[in-house]
Short mmCIF file of C-alpha atoms in Angstrom, two decimals:
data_model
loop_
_atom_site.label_atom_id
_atom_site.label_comp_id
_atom_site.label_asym_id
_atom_site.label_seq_id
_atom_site.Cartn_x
_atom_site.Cartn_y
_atom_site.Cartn_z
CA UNK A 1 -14.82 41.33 1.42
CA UNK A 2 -16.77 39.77 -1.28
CA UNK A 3 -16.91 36.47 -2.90
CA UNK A 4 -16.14 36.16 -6.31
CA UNK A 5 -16.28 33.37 -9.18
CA UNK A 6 -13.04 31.93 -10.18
CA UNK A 7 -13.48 32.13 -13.78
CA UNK A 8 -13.75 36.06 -12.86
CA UNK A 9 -10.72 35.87 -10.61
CA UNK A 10 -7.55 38.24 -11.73
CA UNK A 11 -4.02 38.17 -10.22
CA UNK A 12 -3.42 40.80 -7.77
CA UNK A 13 -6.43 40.08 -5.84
CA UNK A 14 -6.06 39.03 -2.33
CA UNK A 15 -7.33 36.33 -1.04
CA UNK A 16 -9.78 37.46 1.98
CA UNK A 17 -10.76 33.74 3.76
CA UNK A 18 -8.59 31.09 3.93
CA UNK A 19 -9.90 28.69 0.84
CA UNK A 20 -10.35 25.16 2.55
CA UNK A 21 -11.14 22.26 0.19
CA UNK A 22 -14.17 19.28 1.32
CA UNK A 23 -11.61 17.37 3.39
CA UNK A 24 -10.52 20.43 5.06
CA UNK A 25 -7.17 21.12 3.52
CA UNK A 26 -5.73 24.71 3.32
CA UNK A 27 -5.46 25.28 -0.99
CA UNK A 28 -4.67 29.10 -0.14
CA UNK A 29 -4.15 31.22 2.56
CA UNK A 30 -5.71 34.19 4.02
CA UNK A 31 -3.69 37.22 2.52
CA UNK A 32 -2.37 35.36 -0.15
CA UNK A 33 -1.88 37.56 -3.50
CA UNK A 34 -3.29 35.53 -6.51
CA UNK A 35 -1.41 35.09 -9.34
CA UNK A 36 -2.25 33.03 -12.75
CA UNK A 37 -0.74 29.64 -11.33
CA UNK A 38 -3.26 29.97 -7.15
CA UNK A 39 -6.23 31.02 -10.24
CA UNK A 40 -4.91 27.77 -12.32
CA UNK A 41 -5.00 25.56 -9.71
CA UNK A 42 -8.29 26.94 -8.07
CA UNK A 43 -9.80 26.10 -11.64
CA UNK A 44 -8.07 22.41 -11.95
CA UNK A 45 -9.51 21.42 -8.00
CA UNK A 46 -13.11 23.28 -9.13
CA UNK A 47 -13.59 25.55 -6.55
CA UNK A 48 -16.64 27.73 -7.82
CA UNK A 49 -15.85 30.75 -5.83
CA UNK A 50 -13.40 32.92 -3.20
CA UNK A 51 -13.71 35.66 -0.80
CA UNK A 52 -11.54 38.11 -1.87
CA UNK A 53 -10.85 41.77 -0.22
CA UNK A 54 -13.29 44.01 -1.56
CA UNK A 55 -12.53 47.87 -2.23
CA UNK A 56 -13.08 48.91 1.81
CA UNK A 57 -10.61 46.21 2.88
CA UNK A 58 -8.04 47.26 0.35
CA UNK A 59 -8.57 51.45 1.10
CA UNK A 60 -5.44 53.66 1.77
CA UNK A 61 -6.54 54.29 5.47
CA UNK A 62 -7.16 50.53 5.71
CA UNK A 63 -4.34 49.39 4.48
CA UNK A 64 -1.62 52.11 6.46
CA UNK A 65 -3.46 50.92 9.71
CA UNK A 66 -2.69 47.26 8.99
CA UNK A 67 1.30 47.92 7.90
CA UNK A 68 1.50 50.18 11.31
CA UNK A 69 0.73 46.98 12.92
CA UNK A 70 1.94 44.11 10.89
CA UNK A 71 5.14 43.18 11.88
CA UNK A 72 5.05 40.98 8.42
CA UNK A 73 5.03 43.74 6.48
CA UNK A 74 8.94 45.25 6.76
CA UNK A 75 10.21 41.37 6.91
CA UNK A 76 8.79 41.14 3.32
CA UNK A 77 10.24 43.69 1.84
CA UNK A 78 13.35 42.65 2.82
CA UNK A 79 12.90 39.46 1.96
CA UNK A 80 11.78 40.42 -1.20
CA UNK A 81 14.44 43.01 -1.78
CA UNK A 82 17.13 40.35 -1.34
CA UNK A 83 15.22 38.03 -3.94
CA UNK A 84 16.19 40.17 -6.43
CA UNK A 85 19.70 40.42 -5.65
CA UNK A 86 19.51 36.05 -5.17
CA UNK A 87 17.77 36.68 -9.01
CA UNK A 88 20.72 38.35 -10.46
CA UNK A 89 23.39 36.02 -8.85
CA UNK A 90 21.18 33.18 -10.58
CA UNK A 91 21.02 34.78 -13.80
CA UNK A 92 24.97 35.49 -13.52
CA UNK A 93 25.37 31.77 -13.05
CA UNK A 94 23.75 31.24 -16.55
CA UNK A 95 25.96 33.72 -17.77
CA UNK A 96 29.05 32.04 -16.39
CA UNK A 97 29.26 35.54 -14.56
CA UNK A 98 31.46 36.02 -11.23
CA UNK A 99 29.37 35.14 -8.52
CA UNK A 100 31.54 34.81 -5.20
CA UNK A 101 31.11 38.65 -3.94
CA UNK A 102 27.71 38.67 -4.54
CA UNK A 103 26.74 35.60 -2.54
CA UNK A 104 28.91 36.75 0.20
CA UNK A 105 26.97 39.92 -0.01
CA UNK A 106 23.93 38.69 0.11
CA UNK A 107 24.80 36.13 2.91
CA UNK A 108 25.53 38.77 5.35
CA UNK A 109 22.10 40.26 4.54
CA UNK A 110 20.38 37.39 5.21
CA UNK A 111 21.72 36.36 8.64
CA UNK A 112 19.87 38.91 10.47
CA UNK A 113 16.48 37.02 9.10
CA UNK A 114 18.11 33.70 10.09
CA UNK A 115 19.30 35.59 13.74
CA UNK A 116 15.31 36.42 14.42
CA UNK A 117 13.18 32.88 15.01
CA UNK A 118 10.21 34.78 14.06
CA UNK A 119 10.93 34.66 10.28
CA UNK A 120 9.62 31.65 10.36
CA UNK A 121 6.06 32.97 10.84
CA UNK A 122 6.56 35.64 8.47
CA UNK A 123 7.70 32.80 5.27
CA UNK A 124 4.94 30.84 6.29
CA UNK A 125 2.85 33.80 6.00
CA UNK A 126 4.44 34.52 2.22
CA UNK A 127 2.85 32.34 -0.97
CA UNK A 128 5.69 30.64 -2.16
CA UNK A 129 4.50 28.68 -5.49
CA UNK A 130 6.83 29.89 -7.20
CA UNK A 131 9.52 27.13 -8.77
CA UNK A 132 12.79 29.65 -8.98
CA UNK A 133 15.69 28.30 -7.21
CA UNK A 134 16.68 31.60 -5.86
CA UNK A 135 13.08 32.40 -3.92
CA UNK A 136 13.91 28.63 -2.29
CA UNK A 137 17.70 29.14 -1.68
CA UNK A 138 16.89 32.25 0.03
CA UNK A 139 14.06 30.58 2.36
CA UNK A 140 16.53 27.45 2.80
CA UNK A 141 19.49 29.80 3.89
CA UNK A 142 16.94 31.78 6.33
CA UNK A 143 15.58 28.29 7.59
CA UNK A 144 19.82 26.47 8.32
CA UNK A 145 20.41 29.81 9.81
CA UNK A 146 17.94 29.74 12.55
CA UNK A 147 18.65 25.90 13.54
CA UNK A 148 22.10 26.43 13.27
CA UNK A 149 21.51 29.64 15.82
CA UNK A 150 19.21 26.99 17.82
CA UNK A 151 22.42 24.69 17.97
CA UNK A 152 24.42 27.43 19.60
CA UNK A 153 27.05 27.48 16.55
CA UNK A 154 29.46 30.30 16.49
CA UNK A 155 28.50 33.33 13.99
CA UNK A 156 31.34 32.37 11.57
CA UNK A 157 29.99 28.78 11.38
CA UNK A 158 26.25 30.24 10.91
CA UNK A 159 27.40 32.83 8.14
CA UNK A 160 29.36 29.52 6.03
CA UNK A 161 26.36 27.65 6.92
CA UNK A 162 24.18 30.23 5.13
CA UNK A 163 25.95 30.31 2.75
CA UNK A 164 25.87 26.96 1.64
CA UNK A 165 22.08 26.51 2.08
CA UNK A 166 21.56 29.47 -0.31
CA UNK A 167 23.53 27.29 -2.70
CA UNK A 168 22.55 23.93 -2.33
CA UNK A 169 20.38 23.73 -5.06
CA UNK A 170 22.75 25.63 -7.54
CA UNK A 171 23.21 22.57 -9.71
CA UNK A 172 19.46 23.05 -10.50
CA UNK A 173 19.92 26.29 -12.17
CA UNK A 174 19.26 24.60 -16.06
CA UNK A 175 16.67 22.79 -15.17
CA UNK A 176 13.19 23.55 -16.82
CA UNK A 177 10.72 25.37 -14.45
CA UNK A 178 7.81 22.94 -14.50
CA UNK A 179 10.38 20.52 -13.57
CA UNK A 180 11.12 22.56 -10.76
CA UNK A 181 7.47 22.87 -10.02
CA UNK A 182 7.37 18.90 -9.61
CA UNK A 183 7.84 17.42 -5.77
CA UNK A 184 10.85 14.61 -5.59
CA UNK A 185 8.22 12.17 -4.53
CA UNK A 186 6.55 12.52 -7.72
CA UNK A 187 9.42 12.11 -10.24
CA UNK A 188 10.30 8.51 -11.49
CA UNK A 189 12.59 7.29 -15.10
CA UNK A 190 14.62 10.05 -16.58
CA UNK A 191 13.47 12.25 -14.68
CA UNK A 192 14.49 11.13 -11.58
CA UNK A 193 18.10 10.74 -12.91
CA UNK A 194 18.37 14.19 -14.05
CA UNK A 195 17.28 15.18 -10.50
CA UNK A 196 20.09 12.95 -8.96
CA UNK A 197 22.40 14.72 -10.84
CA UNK A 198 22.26 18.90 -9.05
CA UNK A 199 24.23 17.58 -6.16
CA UNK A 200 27.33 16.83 -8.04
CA UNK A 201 26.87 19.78 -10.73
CA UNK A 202 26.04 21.70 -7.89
CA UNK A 203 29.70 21.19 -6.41
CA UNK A 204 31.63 21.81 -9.45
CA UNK A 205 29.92 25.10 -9.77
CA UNK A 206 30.56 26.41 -6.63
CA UNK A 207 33.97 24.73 -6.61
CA UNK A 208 34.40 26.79 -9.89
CA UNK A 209 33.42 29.86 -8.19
CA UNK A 210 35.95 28.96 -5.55
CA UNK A 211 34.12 28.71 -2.96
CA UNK A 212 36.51 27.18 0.09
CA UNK A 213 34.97 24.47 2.17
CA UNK A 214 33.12 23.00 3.31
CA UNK A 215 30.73 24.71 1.06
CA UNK A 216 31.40 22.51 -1.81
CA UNK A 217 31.18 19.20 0.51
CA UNK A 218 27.48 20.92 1.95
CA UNK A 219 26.09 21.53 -1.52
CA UNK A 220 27.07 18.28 -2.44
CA UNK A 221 25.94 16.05 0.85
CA UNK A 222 22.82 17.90 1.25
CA UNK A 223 20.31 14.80 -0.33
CA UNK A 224 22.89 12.00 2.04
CA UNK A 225 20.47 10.35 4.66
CA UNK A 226 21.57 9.27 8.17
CA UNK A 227 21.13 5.46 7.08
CA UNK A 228 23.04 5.42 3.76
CA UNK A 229 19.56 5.70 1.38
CA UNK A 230 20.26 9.02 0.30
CA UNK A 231 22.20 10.58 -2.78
CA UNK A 232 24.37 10.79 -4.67
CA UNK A 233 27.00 8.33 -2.80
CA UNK A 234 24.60 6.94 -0.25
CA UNK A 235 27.16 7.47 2.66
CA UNK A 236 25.93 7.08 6.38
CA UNK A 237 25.97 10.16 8.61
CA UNK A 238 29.52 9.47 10.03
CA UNK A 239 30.82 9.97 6.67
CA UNK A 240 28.60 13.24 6.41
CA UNK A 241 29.45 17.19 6.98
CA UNK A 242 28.20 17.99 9.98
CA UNK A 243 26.76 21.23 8.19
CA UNK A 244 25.35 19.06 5.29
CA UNK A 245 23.15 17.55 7.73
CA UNK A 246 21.58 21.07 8.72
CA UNK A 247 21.10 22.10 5.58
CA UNK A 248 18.96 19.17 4.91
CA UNK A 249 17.17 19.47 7.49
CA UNK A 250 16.30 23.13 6.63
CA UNK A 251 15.69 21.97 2.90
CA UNK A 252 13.65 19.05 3.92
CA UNK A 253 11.09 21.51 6.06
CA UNK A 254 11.22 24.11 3.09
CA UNK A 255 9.80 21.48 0.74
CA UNK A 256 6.95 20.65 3.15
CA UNK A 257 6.51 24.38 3.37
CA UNK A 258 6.08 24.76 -0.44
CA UNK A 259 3.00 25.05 -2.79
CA UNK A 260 2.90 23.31 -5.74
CA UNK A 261 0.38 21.79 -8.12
CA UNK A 262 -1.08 18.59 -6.27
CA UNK A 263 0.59 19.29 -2.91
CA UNK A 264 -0.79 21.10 -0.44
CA UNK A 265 1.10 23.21 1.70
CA UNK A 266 1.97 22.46 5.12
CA UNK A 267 2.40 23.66 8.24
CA UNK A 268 5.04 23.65 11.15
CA UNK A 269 3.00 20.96 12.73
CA UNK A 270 3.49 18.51 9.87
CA UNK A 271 6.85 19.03 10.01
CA UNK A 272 7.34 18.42 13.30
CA UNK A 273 5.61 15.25 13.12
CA UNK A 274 8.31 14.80 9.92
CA UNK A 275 11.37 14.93 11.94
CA UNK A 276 10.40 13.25 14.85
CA UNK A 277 9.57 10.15 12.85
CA UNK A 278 12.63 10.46 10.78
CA UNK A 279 15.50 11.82 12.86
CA UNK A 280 16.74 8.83 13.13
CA UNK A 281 16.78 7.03 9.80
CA UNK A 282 17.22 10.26 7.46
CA UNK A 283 17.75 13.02 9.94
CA UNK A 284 20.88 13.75 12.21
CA UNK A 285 18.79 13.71 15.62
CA UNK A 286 21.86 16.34 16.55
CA UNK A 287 20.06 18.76 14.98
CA UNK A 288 16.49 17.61 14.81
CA UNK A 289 16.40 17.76 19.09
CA UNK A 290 17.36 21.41 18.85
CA UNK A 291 15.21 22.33 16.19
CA UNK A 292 11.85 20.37 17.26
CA UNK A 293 12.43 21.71 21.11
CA UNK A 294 12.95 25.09 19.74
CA UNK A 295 9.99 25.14 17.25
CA UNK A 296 7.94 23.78 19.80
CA UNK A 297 8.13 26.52 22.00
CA UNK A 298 7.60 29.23 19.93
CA UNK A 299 4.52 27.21 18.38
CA UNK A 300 2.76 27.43 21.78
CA UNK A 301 0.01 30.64 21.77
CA UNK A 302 -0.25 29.71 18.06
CA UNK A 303 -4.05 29.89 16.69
CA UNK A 304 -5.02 26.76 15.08
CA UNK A 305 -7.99 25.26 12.71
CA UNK A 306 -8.52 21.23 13.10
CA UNK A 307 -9.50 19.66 9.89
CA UNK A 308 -12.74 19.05 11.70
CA UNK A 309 -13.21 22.86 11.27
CA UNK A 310 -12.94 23.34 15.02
CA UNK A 311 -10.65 26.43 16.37
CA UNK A 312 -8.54 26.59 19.48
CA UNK A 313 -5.23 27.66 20.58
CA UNK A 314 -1.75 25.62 21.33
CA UNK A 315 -0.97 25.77 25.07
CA UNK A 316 1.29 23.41 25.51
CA UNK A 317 3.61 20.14 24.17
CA UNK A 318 3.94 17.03 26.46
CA UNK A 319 6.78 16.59 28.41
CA UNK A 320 8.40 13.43 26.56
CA UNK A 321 9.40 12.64 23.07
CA UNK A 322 5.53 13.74 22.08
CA UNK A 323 5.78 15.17 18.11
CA UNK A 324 1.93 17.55 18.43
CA UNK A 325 0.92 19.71 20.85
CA UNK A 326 -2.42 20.08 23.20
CA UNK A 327 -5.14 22.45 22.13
CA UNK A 328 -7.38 24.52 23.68
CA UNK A 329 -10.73 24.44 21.92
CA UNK A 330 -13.12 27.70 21.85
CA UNK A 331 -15.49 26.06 24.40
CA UNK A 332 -11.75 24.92 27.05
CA UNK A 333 -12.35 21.47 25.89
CA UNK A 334 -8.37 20.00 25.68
CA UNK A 335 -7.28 17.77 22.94
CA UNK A 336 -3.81 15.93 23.02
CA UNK A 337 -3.34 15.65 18.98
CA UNK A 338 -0.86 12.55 19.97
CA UNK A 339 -3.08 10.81 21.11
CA UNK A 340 -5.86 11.69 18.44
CA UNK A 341 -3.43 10.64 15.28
CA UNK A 342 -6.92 11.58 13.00
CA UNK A 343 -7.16 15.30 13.85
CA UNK A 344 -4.93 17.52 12.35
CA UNK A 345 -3.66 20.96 12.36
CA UNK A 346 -4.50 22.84 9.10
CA UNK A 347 -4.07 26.25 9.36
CA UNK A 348 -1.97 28.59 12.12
CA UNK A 349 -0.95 31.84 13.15
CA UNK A 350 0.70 33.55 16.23
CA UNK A 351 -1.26 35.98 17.50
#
């Protein structure tokens, strides 16, 4: 590898070192492909320089031995290869195009991602700064599809379920793409109104498309909140779909997932954390339980960086309601993270 000046940066290079800010946040990942908007935002925070893969590290021979052994590698381009069809059915939408066959299609390709728990490594692994609806819709679908597999639904219920999530943000489909670039937290005025709106407009698309239900009901419940403080009706859970509530539960952990300008991205970690504070209030804890036990034991083995720099492994959770796990430092020290609220996980992978 080799480091190299931002100014002198061009997209396509790969990112060789995970780039970690003063206050030991994660602004890009190791393997991450640069494109003008990771260079943009390197140049806005004023990072001087990267480590990027250098001509060895990106050889032929170097490069077949990796995909032999990178499981990664075939889950992207399949992910990827169903973007495109998500792209068209998008672009069909803006052409008032039939739609209905297409989604179905494309729902039946995705389940097998949603049937293996281990895409959620590989979309973690995948930059996903980009604003389009479909590259989220896609990761959404793959995200209600393994909860809803964790919740023991039957495969007819999974595949509606899907489907849904890839359309629950439908009603989005005119909106600008620096709006789409914006997080929800951030928006205020005008703004905010216009985002209140994709729920409904999202309905009478799909309900256009005829699309049975519950579908319509899903795409249209998905921003409701347990206590009555979500949108656009502000109806409690009891008046909710039960599928709404796992699709925004799958949303909710895509957004923390995302980059975007001013937010760092996340990790599973964080959103554990997430929904165990907010299960309750916003959350169906139906579907949070399943999802946090679940995620919890496939996070343990992971290999972690603490924002104090210091690397260890995951080895276990607490047996109780406990959100963070217990890590194993390099020198066997333990550290319960519960009970040390000011050290955080930064950066994972399972090895």
């Amino acid at each position: 590898m080799k480091a190299v000046e931002v100014e002198k940066l061009k997209p396509g290079m790969i990112v060789a070192q995970s780039v970690i800010n003063s206050e030991c946040i994660v602004i890009l990942l190791a393997n991450t492909v640069l494109t003008n908007k990771h260079i943009l935002i390197l140049k806005n925070l004023q990072v001087p320089k990267i480590q990027v893969k250098d001509e060895f590290d990106l050889s032929k021979l170097y490069q077949q031995a990796i995909s032999l052994k990178s499981k990664t590698s075939s889950f992207t381009r399949e992910f990827e290869k169903l973007a495109k069809l998500a792209k068209k059915i998008f672009e069909e939408i803006k052409n008032e195009g039939e739609i209905k066959t297409a989604v179905a299609f494309l729902a039946a390709k995705i389940l097998p991602l949603a049937d293996n728990p281990a895409s959620i490594n590989f979309l973690f692994s995948l930059s996903n700064s980009t604003p389009e609806l479909y590259y989220h819709g896609e990761r959404v679908a793959i995200f209600a599809g393994i909860i809803a597999k964790w919740m023991k639904l039957e495969w007819e219920e999974i595949k509606t379920i899907v489907t849904a999530a890839f359309l629950h943000d439908i009603g989005k489909y005119r909106f600008p793409a620096q709006f789409l670039l914006k997080h929800p937290a951030d928006l205020e005025g005008v703004e905010m109104q216009l985002y209140r709106t994709h729920p409904q407009s999202g309905r009478n698309l799909v309900q256009g498309f005829n699309f049975e239900e519950p579908i319509p009901t899903i795409v249209f419940q998905h921003h409701e909140y347990m206590n009555g403080t979500g949108f656009p009706m502000g109806i409690r859970g009891k008046d909710m779909h039960p599928f709404s509530k796992i699709v925004a539960v799958a949303d909710a952990y895509d957004r923390l997932m995302a980059e975007r300008p001013g937010f760092v991205k996340k990790t599973p970690f964080d959103a554990l954390r997430l929904l165990a504070k907010e299960q309750y209030a916003h959350y169906d804890p139906f579907v949070c339980m399943p999802f946090i036990t679940e995620l919890k034991d496939h996070l343990i083995g992971s290999a972690v960086t603490l924002n104090d720099g210091r690397k260890g492994k995951v080895i276990f959770f607490p047996k109780d309601y406990a959100s963070l796990p217990v890590v194993r430092l390099e020198d066997e020290t333990e550290i319960d993270l519960n009970k040390n609220p000011e050290i955080l996980i930064i950066e994972y992978y399972i090895e």
